[in-house]
Each structure stands twice: as C-alpha cells, then as structure tokens.
Coordinates of C-alpha atoms in Angstrom, one line a residue:
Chain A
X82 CA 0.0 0.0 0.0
X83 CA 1.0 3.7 -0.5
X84 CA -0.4 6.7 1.4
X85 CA 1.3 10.1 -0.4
X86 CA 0.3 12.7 2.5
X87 CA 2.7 15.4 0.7
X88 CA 1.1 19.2 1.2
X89 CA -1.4 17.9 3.3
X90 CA -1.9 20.0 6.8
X91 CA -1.9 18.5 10.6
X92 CA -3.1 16.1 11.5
X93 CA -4.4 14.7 7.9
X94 CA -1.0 12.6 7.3
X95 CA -0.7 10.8 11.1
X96 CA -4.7 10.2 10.6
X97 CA -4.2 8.4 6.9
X98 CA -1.4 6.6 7.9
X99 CA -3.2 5.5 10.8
X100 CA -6.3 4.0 8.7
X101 CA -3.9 2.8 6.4
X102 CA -2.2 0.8 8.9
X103 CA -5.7 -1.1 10.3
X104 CA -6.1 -2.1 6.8
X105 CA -2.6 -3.3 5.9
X106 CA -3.3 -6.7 4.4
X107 CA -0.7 -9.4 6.2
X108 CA 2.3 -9.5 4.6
X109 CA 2.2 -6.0 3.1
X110 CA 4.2 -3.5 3.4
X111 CA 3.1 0.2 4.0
X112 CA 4.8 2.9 2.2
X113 CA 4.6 6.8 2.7
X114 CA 5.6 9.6 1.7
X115 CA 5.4 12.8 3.9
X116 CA 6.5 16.4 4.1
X117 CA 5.3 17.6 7.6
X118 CA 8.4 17.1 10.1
X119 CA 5.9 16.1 13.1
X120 CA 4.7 13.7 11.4
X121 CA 7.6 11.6 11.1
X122 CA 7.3 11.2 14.9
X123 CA 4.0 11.1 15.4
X124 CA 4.0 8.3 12.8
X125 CA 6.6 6.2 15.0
X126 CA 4.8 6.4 18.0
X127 CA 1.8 5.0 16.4
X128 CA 4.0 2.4 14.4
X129 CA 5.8 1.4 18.2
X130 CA 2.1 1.1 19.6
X131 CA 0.4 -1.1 16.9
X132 CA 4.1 -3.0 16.6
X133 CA 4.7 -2.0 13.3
X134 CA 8.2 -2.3 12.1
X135 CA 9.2 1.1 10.4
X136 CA 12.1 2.7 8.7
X137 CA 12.3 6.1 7.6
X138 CA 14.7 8.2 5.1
X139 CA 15.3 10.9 3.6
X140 CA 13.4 11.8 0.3
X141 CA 14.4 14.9 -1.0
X142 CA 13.6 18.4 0.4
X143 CA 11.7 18.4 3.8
X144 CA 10.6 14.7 2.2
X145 CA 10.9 11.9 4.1
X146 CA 9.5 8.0 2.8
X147 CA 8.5 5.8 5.6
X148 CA 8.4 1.8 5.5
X149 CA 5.9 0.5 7.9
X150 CA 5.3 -3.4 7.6
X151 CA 4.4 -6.2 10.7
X152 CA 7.3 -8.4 11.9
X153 CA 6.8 -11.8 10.6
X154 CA 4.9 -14.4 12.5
X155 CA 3.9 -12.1 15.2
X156 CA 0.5 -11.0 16.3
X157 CA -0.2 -7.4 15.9
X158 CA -2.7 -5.8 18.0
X159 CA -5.2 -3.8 16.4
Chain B
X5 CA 17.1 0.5 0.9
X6 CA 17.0 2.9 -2.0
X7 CA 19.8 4.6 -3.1
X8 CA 19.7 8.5 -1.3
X9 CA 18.3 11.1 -3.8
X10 CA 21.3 13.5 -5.3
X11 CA 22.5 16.4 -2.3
X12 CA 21.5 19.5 -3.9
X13 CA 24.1 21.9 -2.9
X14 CA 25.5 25.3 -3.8
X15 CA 29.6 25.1 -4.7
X16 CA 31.9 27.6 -3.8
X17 CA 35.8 26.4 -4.2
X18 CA 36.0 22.9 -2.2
X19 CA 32.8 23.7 -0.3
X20 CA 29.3 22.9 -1.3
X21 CA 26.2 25.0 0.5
X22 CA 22.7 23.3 0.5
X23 CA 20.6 25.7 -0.9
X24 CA 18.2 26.1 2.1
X25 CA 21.4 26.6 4.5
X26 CA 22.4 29.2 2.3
X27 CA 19.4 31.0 1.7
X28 CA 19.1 30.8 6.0
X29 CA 22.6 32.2 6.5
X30 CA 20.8 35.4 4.4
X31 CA 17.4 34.8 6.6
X32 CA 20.2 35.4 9.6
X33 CA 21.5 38.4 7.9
X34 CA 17.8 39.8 7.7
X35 CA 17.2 38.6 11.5
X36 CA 20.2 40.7 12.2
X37 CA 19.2 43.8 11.0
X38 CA 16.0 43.5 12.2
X39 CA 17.4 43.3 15.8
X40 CA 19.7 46.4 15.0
X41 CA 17.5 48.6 13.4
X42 CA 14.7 48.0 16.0
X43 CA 17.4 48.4 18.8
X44 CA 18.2 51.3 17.2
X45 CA 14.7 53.1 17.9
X46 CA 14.3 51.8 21.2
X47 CA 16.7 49.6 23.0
X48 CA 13.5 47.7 24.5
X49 CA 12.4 47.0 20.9
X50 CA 16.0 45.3 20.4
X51 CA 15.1 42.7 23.1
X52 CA 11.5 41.9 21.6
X53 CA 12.8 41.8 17.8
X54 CA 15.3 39.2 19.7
X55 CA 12.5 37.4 21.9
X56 CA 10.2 37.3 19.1
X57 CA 13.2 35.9 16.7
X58 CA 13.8 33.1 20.0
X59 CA 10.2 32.0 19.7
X60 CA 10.4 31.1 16.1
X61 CA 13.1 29.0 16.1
X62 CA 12.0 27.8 19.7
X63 CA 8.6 26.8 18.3
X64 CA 9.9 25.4 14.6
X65 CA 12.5 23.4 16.3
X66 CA 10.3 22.1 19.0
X67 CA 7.2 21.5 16.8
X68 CA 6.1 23.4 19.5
X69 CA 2.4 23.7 18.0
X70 CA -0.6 24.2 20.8
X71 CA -3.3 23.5 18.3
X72 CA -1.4 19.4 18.8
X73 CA -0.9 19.7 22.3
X74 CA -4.6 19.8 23.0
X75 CA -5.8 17.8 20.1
X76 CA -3.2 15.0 20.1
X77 CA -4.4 14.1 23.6
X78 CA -7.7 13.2 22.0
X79 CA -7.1 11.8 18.5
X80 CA -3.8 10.0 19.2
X81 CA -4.3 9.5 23.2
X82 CA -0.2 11.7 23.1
X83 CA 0.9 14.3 25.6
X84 CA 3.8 14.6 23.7
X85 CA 3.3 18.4 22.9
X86 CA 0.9 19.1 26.2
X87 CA 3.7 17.8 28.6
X88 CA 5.8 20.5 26.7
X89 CA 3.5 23.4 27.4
X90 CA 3.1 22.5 30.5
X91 CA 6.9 22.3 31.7
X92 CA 6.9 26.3 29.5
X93 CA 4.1 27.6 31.9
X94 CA 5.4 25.7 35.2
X95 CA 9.1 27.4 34.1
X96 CA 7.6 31.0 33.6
X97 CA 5.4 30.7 36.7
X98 CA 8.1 31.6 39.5
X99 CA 9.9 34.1 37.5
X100 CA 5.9 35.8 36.9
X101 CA 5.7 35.6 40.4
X102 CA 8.9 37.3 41.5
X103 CA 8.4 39.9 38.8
X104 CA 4.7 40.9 39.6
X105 CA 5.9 41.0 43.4
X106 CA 8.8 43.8 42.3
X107 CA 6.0 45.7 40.1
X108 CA 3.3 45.0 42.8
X109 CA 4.5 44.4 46.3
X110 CA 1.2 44.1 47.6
X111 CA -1.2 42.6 45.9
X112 CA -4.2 42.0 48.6
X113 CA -5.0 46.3 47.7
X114 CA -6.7 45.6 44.4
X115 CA -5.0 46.4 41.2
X116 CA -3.6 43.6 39.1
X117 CA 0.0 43.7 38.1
X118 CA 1.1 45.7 35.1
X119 CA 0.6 43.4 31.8
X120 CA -0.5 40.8 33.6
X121 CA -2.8 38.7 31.7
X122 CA -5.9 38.9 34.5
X123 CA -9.0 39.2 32.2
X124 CA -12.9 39.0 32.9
X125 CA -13.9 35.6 33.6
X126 CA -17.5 35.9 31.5
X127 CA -19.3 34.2 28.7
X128 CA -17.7 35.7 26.0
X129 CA -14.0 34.0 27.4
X130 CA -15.8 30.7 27.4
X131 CA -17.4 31.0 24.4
X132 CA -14.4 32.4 22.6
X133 CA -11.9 29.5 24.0
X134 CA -14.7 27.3 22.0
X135 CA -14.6 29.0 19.6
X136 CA -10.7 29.4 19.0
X137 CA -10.2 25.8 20.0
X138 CA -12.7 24.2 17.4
X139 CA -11.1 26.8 14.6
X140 CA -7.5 26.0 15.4
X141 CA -8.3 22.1 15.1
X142 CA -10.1 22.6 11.8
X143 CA -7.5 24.8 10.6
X144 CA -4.4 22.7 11.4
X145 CA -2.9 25.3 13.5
X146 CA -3.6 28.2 16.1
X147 CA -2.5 31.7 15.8
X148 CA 1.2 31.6 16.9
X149 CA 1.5 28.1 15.2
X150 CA -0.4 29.3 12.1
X151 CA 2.4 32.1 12.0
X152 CA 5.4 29.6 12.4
X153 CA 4.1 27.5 9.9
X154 CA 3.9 30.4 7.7
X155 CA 7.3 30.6 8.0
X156 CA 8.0 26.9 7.4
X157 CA 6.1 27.5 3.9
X158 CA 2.5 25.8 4.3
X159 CA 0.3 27.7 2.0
X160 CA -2.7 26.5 4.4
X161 CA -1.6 28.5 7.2
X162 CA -1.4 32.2 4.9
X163 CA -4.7 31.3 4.7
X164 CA -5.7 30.9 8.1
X165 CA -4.3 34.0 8.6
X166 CA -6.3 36.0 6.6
X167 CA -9.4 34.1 8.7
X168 CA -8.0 35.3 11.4
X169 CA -7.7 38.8 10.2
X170 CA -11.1 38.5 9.4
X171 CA -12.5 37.1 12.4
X172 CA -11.2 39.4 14.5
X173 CA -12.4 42.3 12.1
X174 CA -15.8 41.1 13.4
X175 CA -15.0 40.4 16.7
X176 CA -14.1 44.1 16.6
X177 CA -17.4 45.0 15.4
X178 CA -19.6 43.2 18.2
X179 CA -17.3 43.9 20.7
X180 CA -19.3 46.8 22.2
X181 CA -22.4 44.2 22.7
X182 CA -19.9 41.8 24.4
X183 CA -18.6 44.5 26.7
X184 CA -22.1 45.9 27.6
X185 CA -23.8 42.1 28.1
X186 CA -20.8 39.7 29.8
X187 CA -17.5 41.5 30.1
X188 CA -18.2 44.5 31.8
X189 CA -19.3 43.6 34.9
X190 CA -17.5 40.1 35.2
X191 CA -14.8 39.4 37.9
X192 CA -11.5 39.7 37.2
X193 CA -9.8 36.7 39.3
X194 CA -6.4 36.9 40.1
X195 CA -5.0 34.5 42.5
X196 CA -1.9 37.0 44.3
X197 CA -5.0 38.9 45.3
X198 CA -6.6 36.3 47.9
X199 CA -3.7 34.1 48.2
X200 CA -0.7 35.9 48.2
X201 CA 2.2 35.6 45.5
X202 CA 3.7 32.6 47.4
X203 CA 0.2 30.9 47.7
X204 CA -0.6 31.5 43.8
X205 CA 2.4 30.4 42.7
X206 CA 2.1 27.5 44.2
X207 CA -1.4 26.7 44.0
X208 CA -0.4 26.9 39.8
X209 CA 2.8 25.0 40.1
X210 CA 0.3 22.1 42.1
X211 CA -2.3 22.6 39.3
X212 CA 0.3 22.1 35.9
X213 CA 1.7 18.9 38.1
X214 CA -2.2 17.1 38.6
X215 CA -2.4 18.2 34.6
X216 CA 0.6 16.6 33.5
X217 CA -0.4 13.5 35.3
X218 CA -3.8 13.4 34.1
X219 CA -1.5 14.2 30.4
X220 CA 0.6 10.7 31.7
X221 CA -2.4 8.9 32.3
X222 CA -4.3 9.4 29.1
X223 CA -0.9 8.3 27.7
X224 CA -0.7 4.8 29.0
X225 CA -4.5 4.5 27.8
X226 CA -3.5 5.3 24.9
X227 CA -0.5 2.4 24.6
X228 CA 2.3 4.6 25.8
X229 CA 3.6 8.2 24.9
X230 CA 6.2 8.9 22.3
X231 CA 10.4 8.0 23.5
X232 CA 12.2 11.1 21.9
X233 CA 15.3 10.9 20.7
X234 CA 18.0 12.7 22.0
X235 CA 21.1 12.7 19.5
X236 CA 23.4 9.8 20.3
X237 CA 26.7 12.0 21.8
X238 CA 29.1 8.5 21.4
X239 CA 31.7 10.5 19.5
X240 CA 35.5 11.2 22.4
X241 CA 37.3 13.7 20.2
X242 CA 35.8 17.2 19.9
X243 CA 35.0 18.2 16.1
X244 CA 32.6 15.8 16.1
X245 CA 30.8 16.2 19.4
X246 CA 30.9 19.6 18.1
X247 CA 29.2 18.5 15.0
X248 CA 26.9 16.2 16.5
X249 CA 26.0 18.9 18.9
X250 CA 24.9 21.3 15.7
X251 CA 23.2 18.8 14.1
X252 CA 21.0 18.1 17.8
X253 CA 20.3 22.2 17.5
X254 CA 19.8 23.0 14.0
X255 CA 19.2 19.8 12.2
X256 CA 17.1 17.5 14.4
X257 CA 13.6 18.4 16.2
X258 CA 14.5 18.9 19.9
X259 CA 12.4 17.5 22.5
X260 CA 8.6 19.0 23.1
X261 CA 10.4 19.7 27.2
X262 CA 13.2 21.3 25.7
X263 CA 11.0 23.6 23.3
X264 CA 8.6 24.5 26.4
X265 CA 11.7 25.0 29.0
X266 CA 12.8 27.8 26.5
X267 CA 9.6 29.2 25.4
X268 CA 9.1 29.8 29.0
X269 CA 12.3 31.3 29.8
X270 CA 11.4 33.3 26.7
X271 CA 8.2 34.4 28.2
X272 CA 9.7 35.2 31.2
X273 CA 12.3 37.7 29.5
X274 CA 9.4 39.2 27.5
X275 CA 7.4 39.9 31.0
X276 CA 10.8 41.3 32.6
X277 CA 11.3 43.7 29.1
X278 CA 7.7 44.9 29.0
X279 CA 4.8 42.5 28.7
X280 CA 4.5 38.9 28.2
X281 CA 4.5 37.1 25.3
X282 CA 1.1 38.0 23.1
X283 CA -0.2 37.9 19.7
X284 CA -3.9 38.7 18.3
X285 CA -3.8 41.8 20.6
X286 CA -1.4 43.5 17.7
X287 CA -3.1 41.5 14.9
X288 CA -6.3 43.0 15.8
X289 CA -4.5 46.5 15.2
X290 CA -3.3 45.1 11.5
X291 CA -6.9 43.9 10.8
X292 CA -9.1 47.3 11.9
X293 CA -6.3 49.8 11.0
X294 CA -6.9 47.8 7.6
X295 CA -10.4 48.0 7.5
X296 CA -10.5 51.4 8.2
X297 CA -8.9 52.3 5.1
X298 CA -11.3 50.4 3.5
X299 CA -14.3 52.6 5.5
X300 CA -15.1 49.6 8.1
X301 CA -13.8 51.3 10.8
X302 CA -15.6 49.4 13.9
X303 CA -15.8 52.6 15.8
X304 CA -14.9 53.1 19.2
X305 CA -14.1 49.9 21.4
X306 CA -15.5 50.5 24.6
X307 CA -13.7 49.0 27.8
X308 CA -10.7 48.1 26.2
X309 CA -8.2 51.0 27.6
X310 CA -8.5 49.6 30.8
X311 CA -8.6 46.0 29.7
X312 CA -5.1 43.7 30.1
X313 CA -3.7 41.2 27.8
X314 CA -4.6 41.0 23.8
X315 CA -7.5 43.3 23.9
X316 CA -8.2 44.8 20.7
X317 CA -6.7 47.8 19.7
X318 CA -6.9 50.4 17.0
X319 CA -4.4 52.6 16.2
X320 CA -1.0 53.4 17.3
X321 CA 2.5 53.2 15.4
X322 CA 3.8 51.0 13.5
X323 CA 6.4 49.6 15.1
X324 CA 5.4 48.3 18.5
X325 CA 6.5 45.3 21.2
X326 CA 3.7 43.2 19.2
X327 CA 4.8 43.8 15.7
X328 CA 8.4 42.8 16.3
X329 CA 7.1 39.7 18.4
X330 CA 5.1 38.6 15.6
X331 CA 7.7 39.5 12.9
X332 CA 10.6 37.7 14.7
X333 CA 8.0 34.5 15.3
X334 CA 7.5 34.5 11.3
X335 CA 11.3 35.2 10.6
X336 CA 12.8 32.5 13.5
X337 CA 10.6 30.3 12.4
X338 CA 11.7 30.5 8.5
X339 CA 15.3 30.8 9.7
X340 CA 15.2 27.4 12.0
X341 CA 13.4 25.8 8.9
X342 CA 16.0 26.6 6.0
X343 CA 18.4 25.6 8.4
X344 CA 17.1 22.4 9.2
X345 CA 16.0 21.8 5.4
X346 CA 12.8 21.8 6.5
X347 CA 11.3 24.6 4.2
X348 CA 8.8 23.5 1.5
X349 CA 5.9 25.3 -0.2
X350 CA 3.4 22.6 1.3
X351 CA 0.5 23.1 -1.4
X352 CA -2.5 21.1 -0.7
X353 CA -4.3 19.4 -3.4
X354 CA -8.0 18.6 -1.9
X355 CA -9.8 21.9 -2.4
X356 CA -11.7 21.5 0.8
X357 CA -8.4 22.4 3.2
X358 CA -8.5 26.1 1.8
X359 CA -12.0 26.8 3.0
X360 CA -10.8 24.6 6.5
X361 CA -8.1 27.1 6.5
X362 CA -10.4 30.3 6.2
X363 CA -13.2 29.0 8.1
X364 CA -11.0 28.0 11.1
X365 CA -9.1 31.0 11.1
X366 CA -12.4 33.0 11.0
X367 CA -13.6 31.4 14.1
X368 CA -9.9 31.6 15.7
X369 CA -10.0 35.4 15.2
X370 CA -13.5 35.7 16.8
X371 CA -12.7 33.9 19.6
X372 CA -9.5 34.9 19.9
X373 CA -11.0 38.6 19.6
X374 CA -13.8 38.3 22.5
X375 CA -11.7 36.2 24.7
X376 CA -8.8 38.9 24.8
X377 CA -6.5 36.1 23.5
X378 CA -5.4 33.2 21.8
X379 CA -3.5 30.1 22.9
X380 CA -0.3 32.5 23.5
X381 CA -2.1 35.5 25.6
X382 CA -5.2 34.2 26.9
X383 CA -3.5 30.7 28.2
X384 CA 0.3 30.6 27.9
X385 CA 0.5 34.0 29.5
X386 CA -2.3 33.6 31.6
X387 CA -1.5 30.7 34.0
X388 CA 2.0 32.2 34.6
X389 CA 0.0 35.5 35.5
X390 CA -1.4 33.8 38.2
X391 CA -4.6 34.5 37.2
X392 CA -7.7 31.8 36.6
X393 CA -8.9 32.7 33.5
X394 CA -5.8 31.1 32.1
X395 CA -7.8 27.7 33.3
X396 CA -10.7 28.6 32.7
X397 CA -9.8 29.5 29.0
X398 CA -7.8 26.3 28.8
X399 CA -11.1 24.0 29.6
X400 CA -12.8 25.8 26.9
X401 CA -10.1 25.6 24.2
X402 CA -10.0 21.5 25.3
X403 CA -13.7 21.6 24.6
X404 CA -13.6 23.2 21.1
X405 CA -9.9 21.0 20.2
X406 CA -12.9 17.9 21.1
X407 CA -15.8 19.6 18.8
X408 CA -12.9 20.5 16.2
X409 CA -11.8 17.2 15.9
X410 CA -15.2 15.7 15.6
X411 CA -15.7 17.9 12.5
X412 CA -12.6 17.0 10.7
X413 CA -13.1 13.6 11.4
X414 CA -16.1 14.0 8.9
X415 CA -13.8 15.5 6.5
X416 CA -11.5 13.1 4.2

C-alpha cells in the first residue's frame, strides 16, 4: 500500500497513515511519503504502539518515505 | 534500501552549501538587521525583535504547535506536545511571580500587576476558548502556530491568517455588545490577590503537576507516549561532538520539554522587558487599521483601555512590542526551517483544506477577539500571571480542540 500525504496539513498525514495501517493486508508492506516534520514522529509512536516495524529516510527536500510493515509471525494488535 | 536522492548543494571552491542553509545564512542576515534597526529606535524593541526571533526558532525546532498539544491528547491519546507546554508555563510561573511581586509588592490592595494577563472571567471568554479551539483544530494550527508555519512555507496557514484577520475584524465589530452584556461587569480573578504571590504560585505549580499526570495517564490508555530521541553523543574527540552537537540544534527536532523550558524562559524575558508574550492583541490593530482604510472602521471599542492582555486595539504606530514579536515568530521560524532543510511550499491538493483554513481561522479570530486572546495571551501568559482565567480559557479551548476534531473527522 501507499499513502502520499505530501502538502497535506496537521493532522491529515498521522490520521491516513493510521487507517492505512488497520487495513494493511498481512504480509504488506506500508509505504509513505510525507513532508510535515511532526509527522515523522507522530507516525513512529503509532507504528511502536500497533508494533509495526518502520524505517524512515530521507526523500528529497523536507521529504521523508517511511516503511511501515508487521514483523513476521507475530501477532499485531489492532 | 533505496539509493539516497542526489544532495543539492551550492559550490563555492571545495565547499558545497545546501541551498536552504544558504538561503538561511541570508534569513540570519535579515534577523540581524532587524534586531539592530529595531534596537536602534528603542533599546526595548532590540530585546523583543530578539524574543520574538527566539520564539520562532523555539517553536519550529520544538514542533512546539498548541493547536497538537490539546488535540493529540484526543485523537492519538499523546501528551507529547501538552507535557511540553506544561513544563513552559510551570518554568515562567516563579519568574511571573517574583516579577509581579517587584511591580506589585502588595497585591491583597486591588489592582492587578502591570501586563498581567488577568482578564474578565464571563461568557464571551468561554465562548471564545470554544470558539478558538474548534477553529485551530479545523485549521491545522492556532494563531502563533499558524504564523510559524507560515514561515516553514505551508500555503494552508497564509490562509488561516487571513481568517484570522477576518475574524477578528468582526469580533471588533460586536465587541461593544460583548462589553455591555458579559464582560463589563464580570470578575477579574487573580490569584496573588486572595492568596498571596507565594500561595498563587504555588497553588499553579500544584495545578500544571495534577495536569501533567492526568497528560501521563491518558498516555498509557493510549498504549504509551512517544520516547524522543536525544542525539546519540558516542563521539571522544571534539570536532565531532561539536558536529553532532549542531546537528541536535539546527538539524534534528529537539524534544517538546526542551521547546517549552525555553519558550518559557522566553516568556519570562518578554514579562521582565515589558509585557508577556502575546499575539492577536497586535493582529487585531493590522486587521481594523486595515479595514479602516477600507471605510469599516468598527468605531470606538469601549472598555478596552483599561482592559489587560490581547484586547483589541486600534491605532497606534507602526512599530510596536507586538509587531516585532510577531515579525521575529514569522522570521525565526523560516530561519530554524531553511536551516534544518525543513522549508517547502506545502500546497494542498484537496480543495476542501483552503476553505478549513479560512473557516478555522475566521472562528480563531472571533474567539480569539472576545476572549482577549489566543493560545499565547489568553492561556500561555495567563497561567503564569497567576490569574484563573488562564484555566478557565484552557477547559474551553480543550472543549472546542474535542468539537474540532469531531468535524474534521467528517472530513477526508
């Protein structure tokens, strides 16, 4: 799945991220792309809650891409 | 992983410039200037260009938004930001304290401290922190985060400032009904008064700690709050704890404590200058001095000379304490971006955030206007001043973050 919350204000890119991630099918892996620096935290404290793997780099200016996916053979909580 | 995009950079000889660095070193140049001209004028103007330069980069680096504090605590169950504001206002209270006892020795006689934020506790304060606090929610940002934003290049928030213009253009223009029906004869409650400095300052510092628990406790409902990183500071030799040390200042977002321990101590100098920190109270004087150019002059504003805190005004010069606090927030704030590479002209594509922009900003400026305040004056200035309309504006803004967040939870 990909969520491009680019340009979009607070709190519109944690709140898609965040229904993206309840509807992750298993397996998947969540991909975003985001350009508001709170975000970026925001995003891992919901990733750390729901534990989501994630991984986050640099994507050109003020850009960041974010990799959210489930460890493998783990329950998740919802 | 994928391979990092090209650096973008700016070459001069052997050493290459990002372009946003650059274009900051020139934002510093512009800072500069505006702390030397202004000190120039009036040496008290030098310190607020400075404070007002402080809280820009305070609140950029910090993500130091109030519009999040309050909202995140219901939509993501994080005090992250909250905990923040509360550690600003528990590090300004004291030095409040102290300062209002050297103005005001005793304050049992009466009067309030100079530019103490101690306002009418009436409808229109509880109706305005509804008001402001649904607007800020739906906007994406309150008046001093609207501002920082602006300066961080999100197209949304230029918008919400013309709202807010515009609400408080109205808010002008009802004010005399507001000051005849609720504010008039409302009590001004300010704590030194009945309780002494000692007892008001501590009575505030035991309130902020029962909030910051009740902050911890929605947090671990909520699954935990968020572990900040601090820069890793492994490195022995000294160039590069000296790099990693910029990098934790300029490059990296510092902690939400860190962003509140300064805005307070910021706040605090403001108080000690002149006045504490405030906002709509000047942009009140942009939006009717405006409008009466235009012929929609509201006409005299009854009450407000002997009214505190960010009461409307009209008139005056040009350059005042407000002007150069709101000028520094915009130009700090762009400053701490380009130096973080954090700039970016943020352009929304759905249609429907431009008219959550103007429409939150609208109701922002109203409230903001009949509440004698925003997040800044009416509550970050407040509950330092020792006075309980701070509180009482904070419950309402918590109120209106709740409504606000119900009604963009109906928008995609």
């Amino acid at each position: 799945m990909f969520v491009d919350a680019r340009g979009e204000p607070c709190p519109y890119p944690m709140k898609q991220v965040m229904e993206a991630m309840d509807r992750l099918p298993e397996g998947e892996e969540l991909e975003v792309l985001v350009d508001h620096p709170p975000a970026v935290d925001m995003i891992r404290l919901l990733a750390t809650r729901r534990g989501f793997l994630m991984e986050t780099e640099p994507a050109g200016s003020a850009e960041w891409r974010i990799r959210l996916r489930r460890p493998e053979g783990r329950e998740v909580k919802p | 992983m994928a391979t990092p995009p090209a650096r973008p950079g700016i070459s001069l000889g052997r050493l290459t410039v990002h372009p946003q660095t650059a274009a900051g070193l020139l934002v510093l140049l512009a800072a500069a200037a505006l702390i030397m001209a202004s000190s120039r004028r009036d040496p008290e103007f030098g310190v607020f260009a400075t404070v007002g330069l402080g809280f820009g980069i305070v609140l950029q680096r910090s993500r130091f938004c109030f519009n999040a504090a309050f909202r995140d605590l219901f939509q993501f169950r994080s005090g992250r930001t909250m905990k923040g504001v509360i550690v600003g206002m528990a590090v300004a209270t004291p030095g409040f304290g102290l300062h209002m006892f050297n103005l005001l020795p005793n304050p049992s006689l009466g009067p309030v401290a100079p530019e103490a934020h101690a306002t009418p506790i009436s409808l229109a304060l509880v109706l305005g922190g509804l008001l402001f606090g649904t607007g800020m929610v739906i906007a994406g940002g309150c008046v001093s985060g609207s501002i920082y934003r602006m300066g961080e290049g999100y197209l949304t928030s230029w918008v919400s400032f013309g709202g807010i213009l515009g609400g408080l253009l109205v808010a002008a223009r009802t004010w005399n009904w507001w000051w005849e029906h609720f504010i008039r004869e409302a009590p001004v409650l300010w704590l030194p008064r009945s309780l002494g400095y000692g007892g008001a300052v501590t009575l505030t510092l035991a309130g902020l700690g029962a909030v910051y628990l009740l902050v911890l406790w929605i947090e671990s409902r909520g699954g935990g709050g968020l572990q900040e990183a601090v820069s890793p500071d492994a490195a022995v030799a000294f160039a590069p704890k000296v790099r990693g040390l910029a990098r934790a200042v300029f490059r990296q977002g510092w902690p939400a404590a860190a962003g509140g321990t300064a805005a307070g101590l910021l706040n605090l100098l403001s108080y000690e200058a002149h006045m504490p920190w405030r906002v709509v109270g000047e942009l009140s004087r942009w939006s009717i001095g405006g409008a009466t150019l235009v012929g929609l002059a509201p006409g005299p504003l009854r009450g407000t000379e002997d009214l505190a805190a960010c009461t409307l005004r009209a008139g005056g010069g040009v350059l005042t304490h407000g002007l150069l606090l709101n000028a520094g927030l915009f130009l700090g704030s762009l400053l701490a971006a380009l130096l973080a590479h954090e700039f970016k002209l943020r352009i929304p594509r759905k249609r429907v955030r431009y008219i959550q922009a103007l429409g939150g900003g609208l109701l922002m400026g109203y409230g903001g206007g009949i509440a004698l305040g925003c997040t800044v004056g009416a509550f970050f200035s407040a509950i330092p001043s020792l006075a309980l309309n701070g509180w009482v504006f904070a419950l309402a803004l918590a109120a209106g973050a709740y409504i606000g967040l119900r009604v963009i939870e109906r928008i995609p």
